[in-house]
Every structure is written in C-alpha cells, then in structure tokens.
PDB file of C-alpha atoms in Angstrom:
ATOM      1  CA  MET A   1     244.967 185.585 134.282  1.00  0.00           C
ATOM      2  CA  MET A   2     243.143 185.037 137.621  1.00  0.00           C
ATOM      3  CA  LYS A   3     241.877 181.675 136.334  1.00  0.00           C
ATOM      4  CA  LEU A   4     245.444 180.551 135.674  1.00  0.00           C
ATOM      5  CA  VAL A   5     246.478 181.583 139.178  1.00  0.00           C
ATOM      6  CA  LYS A   6     243.543 179.652 140.709  1.00  0.00           C
ATOM      7  CA  ILE A   7     244.330 176.580 138.614  1.00  0.00           C
ATOM      8  CA  GLY A   8     247.973 176.796 139.671  1.00  0.00           C
ATOM      9  CA  ILE A   9     247.037 177.018 143.337  1.00  0.00           C
ATOM     10  CA  LEU A  10     244.695 174.032 143.068  1.00  0.00           C
ATOM     11  CA  LEU A  11     247.367 172.031 141.266  1.00  0.00           C
ATOM     12  CA  MET A  12     249.925 172.829 143.970  1.00  0.00           C
ATOM     13  CA  ILE A  13     247.485 171.830 146.723  1.00  0.00           C
ATOM     14  CA  SER A  14     246.667 168.548 144.976  1.00  0.00           C
ATOM     15  CA  LEU A  15     250.378 167.769 144.579  1.00  0.00           C
ATOM     16  CA  LEU A  16     251.068 168.570 148.237  1.00  0.00           C
ATOM     17  CA  TYR A  17     248.163 166.641 149.687  1.00  0.00           C
ATOM     18  CA  GLY A  18     247.804 163.913 147.047  1.00  0.00           C
ATOM     19  CA  ASN A  19     244.123 163.114 147.435  1.00  0.00           C
ATOM     20  CA  TYR A  20     242.691 166.636 147.155  1.00  0.00           C
ATOM     21  CA  SER A  21     239.458 166.578 145.189  1.00  0.00           C
ATOM     22  CA  ILE A  22     237.873 169.487 143.364  1.00  0.00           C
ATOM     23  CA  ALA A  23     234.511 167.673 143.091  1.00  0.00           C
ATOM     24  CA  GLN A  24     231.831 168.731 145.554  1.00  0.00           C
ATOM     25  CA  SER A  25     229.470 166.235 147.150  1.00  0.00           C
ATOM     26  CA  SER A  26     226.313 166.716 149.169  1.00  0.00           C
ATOM     27  CA  ARG A  27     224.908 164.550 151.917  1.00  0.00           C
ATOM     28  CA  TYR A  28     221.258 163.532 151.908  1.00  0.00           C
ATOM     29  CA  LYS A  29     219.359 161.877 154.713  1.00  0.00           C
ATOM     30  CA  CYS A  30     217.291 159.181 152.995  1.00  0.00           C
ATOM     31  CA  MET A  31     214.223 157.663 154.657  1.00  0.00           C
ATOM     32  CA  VAL A  32     212.809 154.450 153.172  1.00  0.00           C
ATOM     33  CA  GLN A  33     209.302 153.597 154.435  1.00  0.00           C
ATOM     34  CA  MET A  34     208.230 150.040 153.678  1.00  0.00           C
ATOM     35  CA  ASN A  35     204.739 148.787 152.894  1.00  0.00           C
ATOM     36  CA  SER A  36     203.197 146.315 155.313  1.00  0.00           C
ATOM     37  CA  TYR A  37     203.751 142.865 153.853  1.00  0.00           C
ATOM     38  CA  GLU A  38     204.108 139.307 155.122  1.00  0.00           C
ATOM     39  CA  GLY A  39     207.447 137.568 155.081  1.00  0.00           C
ATOM     40  CA  GLU A  40     211.104 138.133 155.778  1.00  0.00           C
ATOM     41  CA  ALA A  41     212.799 141.529 155.902  1.00  0.00           C
ATOM     42  CA  ALA A  42     213.503 143.083 152.513  1.00  0.00           C
ATOM     43  CA  TYR A  43     216.916 143.681 151.025  1.00  0.00           C
ATOM     44  CA  VAL A  44     217.050 147.103 149.392  1.00  0.00           C
ATOM     45  CA  ILE A  45     219.819 148.368 147.119  1.00  0.00           C
ATOM     46  CA  ILE A  46     220.249 152.096 146.442  1.00  0.00           C
ATOM     47  CA  SER A  47     222.276 152.714 143.296  1.00  0.00           C
ATOM     48  CA  LEU A  48     223.415 155.623 141.180  1.00  0.00           C
ATOM     49  CA  ILE A  49     222.269 155.016 137.594  1.00  0.00           C
ATOM     50  CA  SER A  50     223.976 156.753 134.656  1.00  0.00           C
ATOM     51  CA  PRO A  51     222.074 158.636 131.938  1.00  0.00           C
ATOM     52  CA  SER A  52     222.474 155.550 129.701  1.00  0.00           C
ATOM     53  CA  GLY A  53     220.706 153.384 132.317  1.00  0.00           C
ATOM     54  CA  ALA A  54     223.814 151.564 133.563  1.00  0.00           C
ATOM     55  CA  TYR A  55     224.766 151.039 137.192  1.00  0.00           C
ATOM     56  CA  GLU A  56     227.511 153.469 138.194  1.00  0.00           C
ATOM     57  CA  LYS A  57     227.826 153.074 141.959  1.00  0.00           C
ATOM     58  CA  THR A  58     226.190 151.367 144.929  1.00  0.00           C
ATOM     59  CA  LEU A  59     225.242 154.044 147.467  1.00  0.00           C
ATOM     60  CA  SER A  60     223.683 151.830 150.135  1.00  0.00           C
ATOM     61  CA  VAL A  61     222.751 148.208 150.830  1.00  0.00           C
ATOM     62  CA  LEU A  62     220.020 147.419 153.345  1.00  0.00           C
ATOM     63  CA  GLY A  63     220.836 143.810 154.170  1.00  0.00           C
ATOM     64  CA  THR A  64     224.083 142.343 155.444  1.00  0.00           C
ATOM     65  CA  ASP A  65     223.921 138.647 154.522  1.00  0.00           C
ATOM     66  CA  LYS A  66     225.808 138.293 151.233  1.00  0.00           C
ATOM     67  CA  GLN A  67     224.132 134.977 150.461  1.00  0.00           C
ATOM     68  CA  TRP A  68     220.942 136.883 149.501  1.00  0.00           C
ATOM     69  CA  TYR A  69     222.567 139.482 147.233  1.00  0.00           C
ATOM     70  CA  ASN A  70     221.963 137.284 144.189  1.00  0.00           C
ATOM     71  CA  THR A  71     218.191 137.725 144.669  1.00  0.00           C
ATOM     72  CA  LEU A  72     218.674 141.323 143.516  1.00  0.00           C
ATOM     73  CA  LYS A  73     219.506 140.030 140.042  1.00  0.00           C
ATOM     74  CA  GLU A  74     220.234 143.170 138.009  1.00  0.00           C
ATOM     75  CA  TRP A  75     222.338 144.849 140.693  1.00  0.00           C
ATOM     76  CA  TYR A  76     224.121 141.563 141.452  1.00  0.00           C
ATOM     77  CA  LYS A  77     225.346 141.342 137.826  1.00  0.00           C
ATOM     78  CA  PHE A  78     226.897 144.799 138.242  1.00  0.00           C
ATOM     79  CA  GLN A  79     228.292 143.983 141.691  1.00  0.00           C
ATOM     80  CA  THR A  80     230.033 140.794 140.594  1.00  0.00           C
ATOM     81  CA  LYS A  81     231.734 142.649 137.709  1.00  0.00           C
ATOM     82  CA  SER A  82     232.657 145.847 139.583  1.00  0.00           C
ATOM     83  CA  LYS A  83     233.630 144.148 142.868  1.00  0.00           C
ATOM     84  CA  GLU A  84     232.809 147.321 144.818  1.00  0.00           C
ATOM     85  CA  LYS A  85     233.690 147.290 148.517  1.00  0.00           C
ATOM     86  CA  LEU A  86     230.322 147.393 150.300  1.00  0.00           C
ATOM     87  CA  SER A  87     231.253 147.298 153.984  1.00  0.00           C
ATOM     88  CA  ALA A  88     230.972 151.088 154.374  1.00  0.00           C
ATOM     89  CA  VAL A  89     227.485 151.262 152.830  1.00  0.00           C
ATOM     90  CA  THR A  90     225.869 148.127 154.281  1.00  0.00           C
ATOM     91  CA  GLY A  91     223.258 148.069 157.034  1.00  0.00           C
ATOM     92  CA  ALA A  92     220.382 145.981 158.349  1.00  0.00           C
ATOM     93  CA  SER A  93     217.565 144.791 156.110  1.00  0.00           C
ATOM     94  CA  VAL A  94     214.143 146.349 156.691  1.00  0.00           C
ATOM     95  CA  GLY A  95     210.904 144.536 157.516  1.00  0.00           C
ATOM     96  CA  GLY A  96     207.329 145.083 156.398  1.00  0.00           C
ATOM     97  CA  GLY A  97     205.898 148.339 157.779  1.00  0.00           C
ATOM     98  CA  ASP A  98     209.289 149.441 159.104  1.00  0.00           C
ATOM     99  CA  ARG A  99     211.490 152.303 157.980  1.00  0.00           C
ATOM    100  CA  ALA A 100     215.197 152.760 157.507  1.00  0.00           C
ATOM    101  CA  VAL A 101     217.260 155.937 157.429  1.00  0.00           C
ATOM    102  CA  ARG A 102     220.585 156.152 155.607  1.00  0.00           C
ATOM    103  CA  THR A 103     222.890 159.003 154.664  1.00  0.00           C
ATOM    104  CA  LEU A 104     223.764 159.110 150.965  1.00  0.00           C
ATOM    105  CA  VAL A 105     226.707 161.075 149.571  1.00  0.00           C
ATOM    106  CA  ILE A 106     226.020 162.271 146.027  1.00  0.00           C
ATOM    107  CA  ASP A 107     228.442 164.078 143.730  1.00  0.00           C
ATOM    108  CA  ASP A 108     226.896 167.478 142.920  1.00  0.00           C
ATOM    109  CA  ALA A 109     228.163 167.197 139.319  1.00  0.00           C
ATOM    110  CA  LYS A 110     225.609 164.395 138.750  1.00  0.00           C
ATOM    111  CA  LEU A 111     222.624 166.697 139.409  1.00  0.00           C
ATOM    112  CA  ASN A 112     220.578 167.754 136.366  1.00  0.00           C
ATOM    113  CA  LYS A 113     222.685 165.560 134.037  1.00  0.00           C
ATOM    114  CA  GLY A 114     220.288 162.616 133.470  1.00  0.00           C
ATOM    115  CA  TYR A 115     221.382 160.474 136.444  1.00  0.00           C
ATOM    116  CA  LYS A 116     218.906 158.838 138.815  1.00  0.00           C
ATOM    117  CA  LEU A 117     218.749 156.944 142.075  1.00  0.00           C
ATOM    118  CA  ARG A 118     217.369 153.414 141.835  1.00  0.00           C
ATOM    119  CA  PHE A 119     215.920 151.565 144.812  1.00  0.00           C
ATOM    120  CA  GLU A 120     215.475 147.871 144.124  1.00  0.00           C
ATOM    121  CA  SER A 121     214.028 145.421 146.598  1.00  0.00           C
ATOM    122  CA  ALA A 122     213.680 141.704 147.183  1.00  0.00           C
ATOM    123  CA  VAL A 123     212.132 139.530 149.864  1.00  0.00           C
ATOM    124  CA  GLU A 124     213.072 135.878 150.343  1.00  0.00           C
ATOM    125  CA  GLU A 125     210.854 133.592 148.206  1.00  0.00           C
ATOM    126  CA  GLN A 126     208.826 136.555 146.946  1.00  0.00           C
ATOM    127  CA  LYS A 127     208.936 138.917 143.963  1.00  0.00           C
ATOM    128  CA  TYR A 128     211.988 141.013 143.057  1.00  0.00           C
ATOM    129  CA  HIS A 129     211.387 144.682 142.135  1.00  0.00           C
ATOM    130  CA  VAL A 130     214.254 146.000 140.014  1.00  0.00           C
ATOM    131  CA  GLN A 131     212.797 149.527 139.905  1.00  0.00           C
ATOM    132  CA  ASP A 132     210.777 149.736 143.096  1.00  0.00           C
ATOM    133  CA  VAL A 133     211.561 153.483 143.194  1.00  0.00           C
ATOM    134  CA  GLU A 134     213.515 155.641 140.769  1.00  0.00           C
ATOM    135  CA  ILE A 135     214.293 159.260 141.521  1.00  0.00           C
ATOM    136  CA  PRO A 136     215.699 161.554 138.820  1.00  0.00           C
ATOM    137  CA  LEU A 137     218.744 163.417 140.117  1.00  0.00           C
ATOM    138  CA  THR A 138     217.350 166.860 139.453  1.00  0.00           C
ATOM    139  CA  THR A 139     217.328 169.803 141.804  1.00  0.00           C
ATOM    140  CA  GLU A 140     213.534 169.499 142.177  1.00  0.00           C
ATOM    141  CA  ALA A 141     213.036 165.719 142.229  1.00  0.00           C
ATOM    142  CA  ILE A 142     215.803 164.716 144.637  1.00  0.00           C
ATOM    143  CA  THR A 143     213.946 166.062 147.690  1.00  0.00           C
ATOM    144  CA  ALA A 144     210.415 165.225 146.522  1.00  0.00           C
ATOM    145  CA  ARG A 145     208.607 162.236 148.035  1.00  0.00           C
ATOM    146  CA  ALA A 146     208.778 159.253 145.647  1.00  0.00           C
ATOM    147  CA  THR A 147     206.236 156.417 145.760  1.00  0.00           C
ATOM    148  CA  GLY A 148     207.318 152.787 145.481  1.00  0.00           C
ATOM    149  CA  LYS A 149     205.901 150.087 143.208  1.00  0.00           C
ATOM    150  CA  GLY A 150     206.776 147.046 145.323  1.00  0.00           C
ATOM    151  CA  TYR A 151     207.803 146.593 148.955  1.00  0.00           C
ATOM    152  CA  ILE A 152     208.754 150.243 149.362  1.00  0.00           C
ATOM    153  CA  ARG A 153     205.848 152.547 150.238  1.00  0.00           C
ATOM    154  CA  PHE A 154     207.843 155.751 149.680  1.00  0.00           C
ATOM    155  CA  VAL A 155     211.296 157.339 149.795  1.00  0.00           C
ATOM    156  CA  LYS A 156     212.082 160.862 150.987  1.00  0.00           C
ATOM    157  CA  LEU A 157     215.476 162.578 150.844  1.00  0.00           C
ATOM    158  CA  ASN A 158     216.513 165.771 152.656  1.00  0.00           C
ATOM    159  CA  LYS A 159     219.777 167.596 152.049  1.00  0.00           C
ATOM    160  CA  THR A 160     221.845 167.894 155.213  1.00  0.00           C
ATOM    161  CA  PRO A 161     224.269 170.697 156.027  1.00  0.00           C
TER     162      PRO A 161
END
C-alpha cells in the first residue's frame, strides 16, 4: 500500500512540474593527462557506450573546431546520425603533455550494467585512436586510474558531492 502512495505522489509531482525525473545522476570530475607528443593539440571525445558496444551519448568533446570532428571517424558516424547538441559539452582541445579537467554527469542506473566510457583521440595528420581509453562503468572501475593506448597517458575520475 505504501508503494502505491509513493508512486501516486511521484506521479502528481511529475504532472505538476512537467520535467521531474526519477533517475539519479552523479557528477564525476574527470582528469585527462596527455602523453608528450609532437604536433597539434588532440581532439578527445568522451562517450557513453552501451553494453552492445554502440554509442549512446556524447559526454564531452575536447576540441571546438567542428571541421576536425570527422577525424574521429567512429564517433563522427554516430554524431552525424544522432545530431546531438554539443555546445554544452564542448571545450578546448588538449596538447601534448597537458591535462584537461571536465565534469561528467552519469546516470547512476548505468553503473554495473555493462556500460563503459570511451575516450577516443585524434591529432591532425597523425593516427586516430578509437579506444584510447575505455573504462567499464562499474562501482570499482569508474574511479580507478585508467591507462591510455594512444595520445592519452591516463584518465582519472573522482565522484563529486
């Protein structure tokens, strides 16, 4: 009976306020440390990947010049189909040896369900790394330091209050 009362209250709130969401999200401060390399600043895409391996959402884009997005080939295929609005998640590209810090908002319901974070990177006229870093969205792995395979040296996430 109490469950029905709670459901009724939530339904009334959602009807009154329209955009009320039951889903909980957590914020993570994400630090991306780049390897030292020669060349232009890297473009890095941080995506939420579904358990089936498909792109679900773009969480952050490090690089603002849209003309270079097509160098991140796999993500760009998703982006051109989904037409996500990126202005809220876009920031400066990151050079060799530098670091970038972004805040990622992740739906708590995705934890421990087979999802992962994918960091892909590209540098003008150099190699593209589709899976530079992949972090399983598990309670343990999300805050562990993850080593990169390309331009990214490592990624570290910390949950913020």
